[in-house]
Amino acid sequence: TQTIILKNRPEGKPKLSDFEFKKDDAELNIDDGELLLETHYVSVDPYLRGRMSDAKSYVDPFEVGKPIHSLVIAKVAESKNENFSKGDYVRGMLDWKTKQVTKGEELTKVDSSKADLSAYLGILGMTGLTAYCGLTEIGKPKEGETLIVSGAAGAVGSVVGQIGKILGLTVIGIAGTDEKIEMLKSKFGFDAGINYETTDDMKSAIADAAPKGIDIYFDNVGGPISDAVLFNINKFARTINCGAIAVYNETETPESISVRPFLIKNSASMQGFIVSNYEDKFPKAMKELTTWLNEEKLTYSETIVEGFENIPQAFIDLFDGKNKGKMVVKVS
Ligand code: NDP
C-alpha cells in the first residue's frame, strides 16, 4: 500500500517537498462490517490548499504527518459489510492511499454503466453541485440577464457557463489561455471569453464583452480579476463568492480595491457560498444535471493524470492552470 501524507504545511504555492510517500507491504485484512477498497480515481481540488494551512476555516485542517484525503472513486476488493459487494464502485472522502480498509460509512455507490467513473468526481460530483447550487440559489438567474464566470474553463466554471446558457443567459467566461477561451465558445457555448493573461485592461475588456453590464458574477478566483468585474455590475447584481484561487497561496492578506461603493450604488449583493450548506438541494441538482447530460445540453472536460505518484503534482498544477475542466488522477 502506498500513502501520501502532508509532510509540512506549504508556504505560498505548494511544492512536491510538502508531500511524502510511504510504502507498507503488510497485507490488509478486514473484520466484520468492513470493506477493502482499491483506489481508482482521486479528485484534486483547489480547496485542499486551505486544508493544508492551519488557519481556521469551514473544514478542519489536515494534520501534518497524516494522510491527505479528498473525494475518491474506489472499487470494493473485499467486503464483510452487507451494504456493499465485491466489485461495487463507491465514492467517498478517502485517504490518498492505493488501498484502504473502511467501515463503509459515508460511502455512496456509483454506477459505472450510467457515466464514466471519473464523472462522479466532477460534473456528477462536488463541482457539478457547486456550479448548479451556487448559480441557481445565490445567482437567482433570470432569462436575458448577463452572467460572467471567472475560472471559466475549470471544473466548476465550465458547468456554470453551460447552465447559464440553458437558463437563457448571455454568458462571458474569463480564463488564462487562448485555447481555453476557444474551448469555452466552441465546446461549452459561451457567448464570449476574455484571456486575463493577455488582456491589460480587464475593466474595459469586460465592458466591451458585456455591453448591457453584468447581472451575475460567479467568482471562482477573487483578486484583481474580481475587482475588474465589479466595476461593471448592474443595479441589483448578484456575486457568488465561490472560490478565490488567486489568493489561496498568499502569505499576507492581499490588498484589494474596496468593493463597497460598487455594491452600495448598485444595490448589489455578494454572498459567500459553500456547497455543503446546500445539501437539501442536491437531489434536485443531481436530477437536473443528469437529465441535461443525457439530453446532451451539458457536456464536460476532464484532465486525467495517470499514476498515484503524480497526485501531488496534479494538485500543484491547478495553480498553474494546467487543467481544462476537472483535474482527476487515475490510479489503476
Ligand atoms: P478549476 O478546475 O477551476 O481549477 C483551477 C483553475 O483556476 C486553473 O485551471 C486556473 O485556470 C485557475 N487559476 C489558477 N490560479 C489562478 C489565478 N491566480 N488567477 C486566476 N485564475 C487562476 O478548479 P475547480 O473548478 O475545482 O474550483 C474552482 C474554484 O471554486 C476554486 O477556487 C475552488 O476553491 C472553488 N470551489 C468552491 C466550492 C465551494 O463550495 N465554495 C466547491 C468547489 C470549488 P486559468 O488557466 O484560467 O488560470
CSV table of C-alpha atoms and ligand atoms in Angstrom, one decimal:
chain,number,residue,atom,x,y,z
A,1,THR,CA,0.0,0.0,0.0
A,2,GLN,CA,1.2,3.5,-0.8
A,3,THR,CA,0.1,6.5,1.1
A,4,ILE,CA,0.7,10.3,0.6
A,5,ILE,CA,1.0,12.3,3.8
A,6,LEU,CA,1.3,16.0,4.4
A,7,LYS,CA,4.9,16.4,5.3
A,8,ASN,CA,4.7,20.1,6.2
A,9,ARG,CA,2.3,23.0,5.7
A,10,PRO,CA,3.1,24.7,2.4
A,11,GLU,CA,4.4,28.3,2.4
A,12,GLY,CA,2.9,30.0,-0.5
A,13,LYS,CA,2.5,27.8,-3.6
A,14,PRO,CA,2.6,24.1,-2.6
A,15,LYS,CA,5.8,22.2,-3.6
A,16,LEU,CA,6.4,18.5,-4.1
A,17,SER,CA,8.6,18.5,-1.0
A,18,ASP,CA,5.4,19.3,1.1
A,19,PHE,CA,4.3,15.8,0.4
A,20,GLU,CA,5.8,12.4,1.4
A,21,PHE,CA,5.1,9.0,0.1
A,22,LYS,CA,5.1,6.0,2.4
A,23,LYS,CA,5.1,2.3,1.4
A,24,ASP,CA,3.8,-0.5,3.5
A,25,ASP,CA,4.0,-4.2,2.4
A,26,ALA,CA,1.7,-5.5,5.2
A,27,GLU,CA,-1.4,-7.3,3.9
A,28,LEU,CA,-4.7,-5.6,4.7
A,29,ASN,CA,-7.3,-7.8,6.3
A,30,ILE,CA,-10.9,-6.9,7.0
A,31,ASP,CA,-13.2,-7.6,10.0
A,32,ASP,CA,-16.9,-8.0,10.1
A,33,GLY,CA,-18.6,-4.8,8.8
A,34,GLU,CA,-15.5,-3.6,6.9
A,35,LEU,CA,-14.5,-3.2,3.3
A,36,LEU,CA,-11.2,-3.3,1.5
A,37,LEU,CA,-11.1,-0.6,-1.2
A,38,GLU,CA,-8.8,-0.2,-4.2
A,39,THR,CA,-8.4,3.4,-5.3
A,40,HIS,CA,-9.3,4.1,-8.9
A,41,TYR,CA,-9.7,7.9,-9.3
A,42,VAL,CA,-8.6,10.7,-7.0
A,43,SER,CA,-10.0,14.2,-7.1
A,44,VAL,CA,-7.5,17.1,-6.6
A,45,ASP,CA,-9.2,20.4,-5.8
A,46,PRO,CA,-8.1,23.9,-5.1
A,47,TYR,CA,-9.9,23.9,-1.7
A,48,LEU,CA,-7.4,21.3,-0.4
A,49,ARG,CA,-4.9,24.1,-0.3
A,50,GLY,CA,-6.9,25.7,2.5
A,51,ARG,CA,-6.9,22.5,4.5
A,52,MET,CA,-3.1,22.3,4.2
A,53,SER,CA,-2.8,25.5,6.3
A,54,ASP,CA,-3.8,25.6,9.9
A,55,ALA,CA,-6.0,28.7,9.6
A,56,LYS,CA,-9.5,28.3,11.0
A,57,SER,CA,-11.9,27.5,8.2
A,58,TYR,CA,-15.2,25.7,7.4
A,59,VAL,CA,-13.4,22.3,7.5
A,60,ASP,CA,-10.6,21.2,9.8
A,61,PRO,CA,-7.1,21.4,8.6
A,62,PHE,CA,-5.2,18.3,7.6
A,63,GLU,CA,-2.7,17.1,10.2
A,64,VAL,CA,1.0,17.2,9.4
A,65,GLY,CA,2.3,13.6,9.2
A,66,LYS,CA,-1.2,12.2,8.4
A,67,PRO,CA,-2.6,11.1,5.1
A,68,ILE,CA,-4.3,13.7,2.9
A,69,HIS,CA,-7.8,12.9,1.8
A,70,SER,CA,-10.2,14.1,-0.9
A,71,LEU,CA,-13.1,12.6,-2.9
A,72,VAL,CA,-12.0,9.3,-4.3
A,73,ILE,CA,-13.7,6.6,-6.5
A,74,ALA,CA,-12.7,3.1,-5.3
A,75,LYS,CA,-13.6,-0.4,-6.1
A,76,VAL,CA,-14.7,-2.8,-3.4
A,77,ALA,CA,-12.0,-5.5,-3.5
A,78,GLU,CA,-13.4,-7.5,-0.5
A,79,SER,CA,-16.5,-6.9,1.6
A,80,LYS,CA,-17.7,-8.1,5.0
A,81,ASN,CA,-20.3,-5.4,5.0
A,82,GLU,CA,-23.9,-6.3,3.9
A,83,ASN,CA,-24.4,-2.9,2.2
A,84,PHE,CA,-21.6,-3.5,-0.3
A,85,SER,CA,-20.5,-6.3,-2.6
A,86,LYS,CA,-17.1,-7.1,-4.1
A,87,GLY,CA,-16.9,-5.3,-7.4
A,88,ASP,CA,-19.0,-2.3,-6.4
A,89,TYR,CA,-17.7,1.1,-7.2
A,90,VAL,CA,-18.0,3.7,-4.4
A,91,ARG,CA,-17.3,7.4,-3.8
A,92,GLY,CA,-16.3,8.9,-0.6
A,93,MET,CA,-13.9,11.2,1.3
A,94,LEU,CA,-10.9,8.7,1.4
A,95,ASP,CA,-7.2,8.8,2.2
A,96,TRP,CA,-4.7,9.3,-0.6
A,97,LYS,CA,-3.8,5.5,-0.4
A,98,THR,CA,-3.7,2.9,-3.1
A,99,LYS,CA,-5.7,0.5,-0.8
A,100,GLN,CA,-7.6,1.1,2.5
A,101,VAL,CA,-10.0,-0.6,4.9
A,102,THR,CA,-13.2,1.3,5.9
A,103,LYS,CA,-16.5,0.6,7.6
A,104,GLY,CA,-18.3,2.0,4.6
A,105,GLU,CA,-19.8,4.9,6.4
A,106,GLU,CA,-20.5,7.9,4.2
A,107,LEU,CA,-19.7,6.0,1.0
A,108,THR,CA,-22.1,6.1,-1.9
A,109,LYS,CA,-22.2,3.6,-4.7
A,110,VAL,CA,-21.7,4.9,-8.2
A,111,ASP,CA,-23.0,3.3,-11.3
A,112,SER,CA,-20.3,2.8,-13.9
A,113,SER,CA,-22.9,1.8,-16.6
A,114,LYS,CA,-24.6,5.3,-16.4
A,115,ALA,CA,-21.5,7.5,-16.6
A,116,ASP,CA,-17.7,7.3,-16.7
A,117,LEU,CA,-16.4,6.8,-13.2
A,118,SER,CA,-14.4,10.0,-13.2
A,119,ALA,CA,-17.6,12.0,-13.9
A,120,TYR,CA,-18.7,11.2,-10.4
A,121,LEU,CA,-15.9,13.4,-9.2
A,122,GLY,CA,-16.8,16.3,-11.5
A,123,ILE,CA,-20.0,17.0,-13.3
A,124,LEU,CA,-21.9,14.4,-11.3
A,125,GLY,CA,-20.0,15.2,-8.1
A,126,MET,CA,-19.0,18.1,-5.9
A,127,THR,CA,-18.0,20.5,-8.7
A,128,GLY,CA,-21.3,20.0,-10.7
A,129,LEU,CA,-23.3,20.5,-7.5
A,130,THR,CA,-21.3,23.6,-6.7
A,131,ALA,CA,-22.0,25.1,-10.2
A,132,TYR,CA,-25.7,24.3,-10.0
A,133,CYS,CA,-26.4,25.3,-6.4
A,134,GLY,CA,-24.3,28.4,-6.5
A,135,LEU,CA,-25.8,29.7,-9.7
A,136,THR,CA,-29.4,28.9,-9.0
A,137,GLU,CA,-29.6,29.6,-5.3
A,138,ILE,CA,-27.4,32.7,-5.0
A,139,GLY,CA,-27.3,33.9,-8.6
A,140,LYS,CA,-31.1,33.7,-9.0
A,141,PRO,CA,-30.8,33.9,-12.8
A,142,LYS,CA,-33.5,35.4,-14.9
A,143,GLU,CA,-33.7,34.8,-18.7
A,144,GLY,CA,-32.0,37.6,-20.7
A,145,GLU,CA,-29.5,38.5,-17.9
A,146,THR,CA,-25.7,38.6,-18.4
A,147,LEU,CA,-23.6,36.2,-16.4
A,148,ILE,CA,-19.8,36.4,-16.1
A,149,VAL,CA,-17.8,33.5,-14.8
A,150,SER,CA,-14.1,33.6,-13.6
A,151,GLY,CA,-12.1,30.4,-13.7
A,152,ALA,CA,-14.5,29.6,-16.5
A,153,ALA,CA,-12.6,26.7,-18.1
A,154,GLY,CA,-12.3,24.8,-14.9
A,155,ALA,CA,-14.4,22.1,-13.4
A,156,VAL,CA,-17.0,24.5,-11.7
A,157,GLY,CA,-16.8,27.3,-14.2
A,158,SER,CA,-17.3,25.3,-17.3
A,159,VAL,CA,-20.5,23.9,-15.8
A,160,VAL,CA,-21.7,27.3,-14.5
A,161,GLY,CA,-21.5,28.8,-18.0
A,162,GLN,CA,-23.4,25.9,-19.6
A,163,ILE,CA,-26.2,26.1,-17.1
A,164,GLY,CA,-26.3,29.8,-17.7
A,165,LYS,CA,-26.9,29.1,-21.4
A,166,ILE,CA,-29.6,26.5,-20.6
A,167,LEU,CA,-31.3,29.1,-18.5
A,168,GLY,CA,-31.3,31.7,-21.3
A,169,LEU,CA,-28.5,34.0,-20.1
A,170,THR,CA,-25.7,35.7,-22.0
A,171,VAL,CA,-22.5,34.1,-20.7
A,172,ILE,CA,-19.0,35.5,-20.7
A,173,GLY,CA,-16.1,33.5,-19.4
A,174,ILE,CA,-12.7,34.6,-18.1
A,175,ALA,CA,-9.7,32.1,-18.3
A,176,GLY,CA,-6.0,32.0,-18.7
A,177,THR,CA,-5.1,30.8,-22.2
A,178,ASP,CA,-6.4,31.4,-25.8
A,179,GLU,CA,-7.0,27.6,-26.1
A,180,LYS,CA,-9.3,27.7,-23.1
A,181,ILE,CA,-11.2,30.7,-24.4
A,182,GLU,CA,-11.7,28.9,-27.7
A,183,MET,CA,-13.0,25.8,-25.8
A,184,LEU,CA,-15.4,28.0,-23.8
A,185,LYS,CA,-17.0,29.2,-27.0
A,186,SER,CA,-16.8,26.1,-29.2
A,187,LYS,CA,-17.4,23.3,-26.7
A,188,PHE,CA,-19.4,24.9,-23.9
A,189,GLY,CA,-21.4,27.5,-25.8
A,190,PHE,CA,-20.2,30.7,-24.0
A,191,ASP,CA,-21.1,33.9,-25.9
A,192,ALA,CA,-17.7,35.5,-25.3
A,193,GLY,CA,-14.4,34.9,-23.5
A,194,ILE,CA,-11.6,37.0,-22.1
A,195,ASN,CA,-8.0,35.8,-21.6
A,196,TYR,CA,-6.9,37.6,-18.4
A,197,GLU,CA,-3.2,36.7,-19.1
A,198,THR,CA,-3.1,38.7,-22.3
A,199,THR,CA,-5.5,41.5,-21.5
A,200,ASP,CA,-4.0,44.6,-20.0
A,201,ASP,CA,-7.2,46.4,-19.2
A,202,MET,CA,-9.7,43.9,-17.8
A,203,LYS,CA,-12.2,46.5,-16.7
A,204,SER,CA,-12.6,47.8,-20.3
A,205,ALA,CA,-12.5,44.3,-21.8
A,206,ILE,CA,-15.4,43.2,-19.6
A,207,ALA,CA,-17.3,46.4,-20.5
A,208,ASP,CA,-16.8,45.6,-24.2
A,209,ALA,CA,-17.9,42.0,-23.8
A,210,ALA,CA,-20.9,42.9,-21.7
A,211,PRO,CA,-22.5,46.0,-23.3
A,212,LYS,CA,-25.6,45.6,-21.1
A,213,GLY,CA,-23.4,45.2,-17.9
A,214,ILE,CA,-23.1,42.3,-15.5
A,215,ASP,CA,-26.1,41.0,-13.6
A,216,ILE,CA,-24.5,37.9,-12.1
A,217,TYR,CA,-20.8,37.3,-11.3
A,218,PHE,CA,-19.9,33.7,-10.5
A,219,ASP,CA,-16.5,34.2,-8.8
A,220,ASN,CA,-14.0,31.3,-8.7
A,221,VAL,CA,-10.8,33.3,-8.4
A,222,GLY,CA,-11.0,36.5,-6.4
A,223,GLY,CA,-8.1,39.0,-6.6
A,224,PRO,CA,-7.7,41.6,-9.4
A,225,ILE,CA,-10.0,39.8,-11.9
A,226,SER,CA,-12.9,40.2,-9.5
A,227,ASP,CA,-12.1,43.8,-8.9
A,228,ALA,CA,-12.3,44.4,-12.7
A,229,VAL,CA,-15.7,42.6,-12.8
A,230,LEU,CA,-17.2,44.7,-10.0
A,231,PHE,CA,-16.6,47.9,-12.0
A,232,ASN,CA,-19.1,46.6,-14.5
A,233,ILE,CA,-22.0,45.4,-12.4
A,234,ASN,CA,-25.6,46.5,-12.9
A,235,LYS,CA,-28.3,47.5,-10.4
A,236,PHE,CA,-29.3,44.5,-8.2
A,237,ALA,CA,-26.3,42.4,-9.5
A,238,ARG,CA,-25.5,39.3,-7.5
A,239,THR,CA,-22.0,37.9,-6.9
A,240,ILE,CA,-21.5,34.3,-5.9
A,241,ASN,CA,-18.2,34.1,-3.9
A,242,CYS,CA,-17.4,30.5,-4.7
A,243,GLY,CA,-13.6,30.5,-4.7
A,244,ALA,CA,-10.6,32.7,-4.6
A,245,ILE,CA,-7.8,30.6,-6.0
A,246,ALA,CA,-5.8,33.8,-7.0
A,247,VAL,CA,-5.2,34.4,-3.3
A,248,TYR,CA,-5.0,30.9,-1.8
A,249,ASN,CA,-1.2,30.9,-1.8
A,250,GLU,CA,-0.8,34.5,-0.5
A,251,THR,CA,1.2,34.6,2.7
A,252,GLU,CA,-0.1,38.1,3.6
A,253,THR,CA,-3.6,39.5,3.4
A,254,PRO,CA,-3.9,40.9,-0.1
A,255,GLU,CA,-4.8,44.5,-0.7
A,256,SER,CA,-7.7,45.0,-3.0
A,257,ILE,CA,-9.9,47.8,-4.1
A,258,SER,CA,-12.8,48.5,-1.7
A,259,VAL,CA,-15.8,46.9,-3.4
A,260,ARG,CA,-18.3,48.5,-1.0
A,261,PRO,CA,-19.1,51.6,-3.1
A,262,PHE,CA,-19.9,49.4,-6.1
A,263,LEU,CA,-22.3,47.3,-4.0
A,264,ILE,CA,-24.0,50.3,-2.4
A,265,LYS,CA,-24.6,52.4,-5.6
A,266,ASN,CA,-26.0,49.3,-7.4
A,267,SER,CA,-27.9,47.8,-4.5
A,268,ALA,CA,-25.9,44.8,-5.4
A,269,SER,CA,-25.2,41.7,-3.3
A,270,MET,CA,-22.2,39.5,-2.7
A,271,GLN,CA,-22.6,36.2,-0.9
A,272,GLY,CA,-20.1,33.6,0.2
A,273,PHE,CA,-21.0,30.1,-0.8
A,274,ILE,CA,-20.1,26.7,0.5
A,275,VAL,CA,-21.7,23.8,-1.4
A,276,SER,CA,-22.1,21.6,1.7
A,277,ASN,CA,-24.6,24.1,3.1
A,278,TYR,CA,-27.0,23.3,0.3
A,279,GLU,CA,-27.4,19.5,0.8
A,280,ASP,CA,-31.2,19.8,0.7
A,281,LYS,CA,-30.9,21.0,-2.9
A,282,PHE,CA,-28.6,18.1,-4.0
A,283,PRO,CA,-31.3,15.6,-5.2
A,284,LYS,CA,-32.9,18.2,-7.5
A,285,ALA,CA,-29.5,19.3,-8.7
A,286,MET,CA,-28.4,15.8,-9.5
A,287,LYS,CA,-31.6,15.1,-11.3
A,288,GLU,CA,-31.3,18.2,-13.5
A,289,LEU,CA,-27.6,17.7,-14.2
A,290,THR,CA,-28.2,14.0,-15.2
A,291,THR,CA,-31.1,15.0,-17.4
A,292,TRP,CA,-29.2,17.7,-19.2
A,293,LEU,CA,-26.2,15.4,-19.6
A,294,ASN,CA,-28.5,12.7,-21.2
A,295,GLU,CA,-30.1,15.3,-23.4
A,296,GLU,CA,-26.6,16.5,-24.4
A,297,LYS,CA,-27.4,20.0,-23.3
A,298,LEU,CA,-24.5,19.7,-20.9
A,299,THR,CA,-21.0,18.3,-21.6
A,300,TYR,CA,-17.7,18.3,-19.7
A,301,SER,CA,-14.0,18.3,-20.0
A,302,GLU,CA,-11.5,16.4,-17.8
A,303,THR,CA,-7.8,16.5,-17.5
A,304,ILE,CA,-6.8,13.0,-16.4
A,305,VAL,CA,-3.4,12.5,-15.0
A,306,GLU,CA,-2.2,8.9,-14.8
A,307,GLY,CA,-0.5,7.4,-11.7
A,308,PHE,CA,-0.8,7.5,-7.9
A,309,GLU,CA,2.7,9.0,-7.7
A,310,ASN,CA,1.5,12.1,-9.7
A,311,ILE,CA,-1.2,13.2,-7.3
A,312,PRO,CA,0.8,15.9,-5.6
A,313,GLN,CA,1.9,17.4,-9.0
A,314,ALA,CA,-1.6,17.3,-10.4
A,315,PHE,CA,-2.7,19.2,-7.3
A,316,ILE,CA,0.0,21.8,-7.7
A,317,ASP,CA,-0.7,22.1,-11.4
A,318,LEU,CA,-4.2,23.5,-10.6
A,319,PHE,CA,-2.4,26.7,-9.5
A,320,ASP,CA,-0.7,27.0,-12.9
A,321,GLY,CA,-3.9,26.4,-14.8
A,322,LYS,CA,-2.7,23.1,-16.4
A,323,ASN,CA,-6.2,21.6,-16.3
A,324,LYS,CA,-9.1,22.0,-18.6
A,325,GLY,CA,-12.3,21.1,-16.8
A,326,LYS,CA,-12.0,18.7,-13.9
A,327,MET,CA,-8.5,17.6,-12.8
A,328,VAL,CA,-8.6,13.9,-11.8
A,329,VAL,CA,-5.8,11.4,-11.2
A,330,LYS,CA,-6.4,7.8,-12.5
A,331,VAL,CA,-4.7,5.4,-10.1
A,332,SER,CA,-5.5,2.0,-11.7
B,1,NDP,P1,-10.6,24.5,-11.5
B,1,NDP,O1,-10.9,23.3,-12.3
B,1,NDP,O2,-11.2,25.8,-11.9
B,1,NDP,O3,-9.0,24.7,-11.5
B,1,NDP,C1,-8.4,25.8,-11.0
B,1,NDP,C2,-8.2,26.9,-12.2
B,1,NDP,O4,-8.0,28.1,-11.5
B,1,NDP,C3,-7.0,26.7,-13.0
B,1,NDP,O5,-7.2,25.8,-14.1
B,1,NDP,C4,-6.7,28.1,-13.5
B,1,NDP,O6,-7.2,28.3,-14.8
B,1,NDP,C5,-7.3,29.0,-12.5
B,1,NDP,N1,-6.4,29.8,-11.7
B,1,NDP,C6,-5.3,29.3,-11.0
B,1,NDP,N2,-4.6,30.4,-10.5
B,1,NDP,C7,-5.3,31.5,-10.8
B,1,NDP,C8,-5.1,32.9,-10.6
B,1,NDP,N3,-4.0,33.3,-9.9
B,1,NDP,N4,-6.0,33.8,-11.1
B,1,NDP,C9,-7.0,33.3,-11.9
B,1,NDP,N5,-7.2,32.0,-12.1
B,1,NDP,C10,-6.4,31.1,-11.6
B,1,NDP,O7,-11.0,24.3,-10.0
B,1,NDP,P2,-12.5,24.0,-9.5
B,1,NDP,O8,-13.4,24.2,-10.6
B,1,NDP,O9,-12.5,22.7,-8.8
B,1,NDP,O10,-12.7,25.1,-8.4
B,1,NDP,C11,-12.9,26.5,-8.9
B,1,NDP,C12,-13.0,27.4,-7.7
B,1,NDP,O11,-14.2,27.1,-6.9
B,1,NDP,C13,-11.8,27.2,-6.7
B,1,NDP,O12,-11.5,28.5,-6.2
B,1,NDP,C14,-12.4,26.3,-5.6
B,1,NDP,O13,-11.7,26.5,-4.4
B,1,NDP,C15,-13.8,26.8,-5.6
B,1,NDP,N6,-14.7,25.8,-5.1
B,1,NDP,C16,-15.6,26.2,-4.1
B,1,NDP,C17,-16.5,25.3,-3.6
B,1,NDP,C18,-17.5,25.9,-2.6
B,1,NDP,O14,-18.3,25.1,-2.0
B,1,NDP,N7,-17.4,27.1,-2.3
B,1,NDP,C19,-16.6,24.0,-4.1
B,1,NDP,C20,-15.8,23.6,-5.2
B,1,NDP,C21,-14.8,24.5,-5.6
B,1,NDP,P3,-6.7,29.5,-15.7
B,1,NDP,O15,-5.9,28.9,-16.8
B,1,NDP,O16,-8.0,30.1,-16.2
B,1,NDP,O17,-5.9,30.5,-14.9
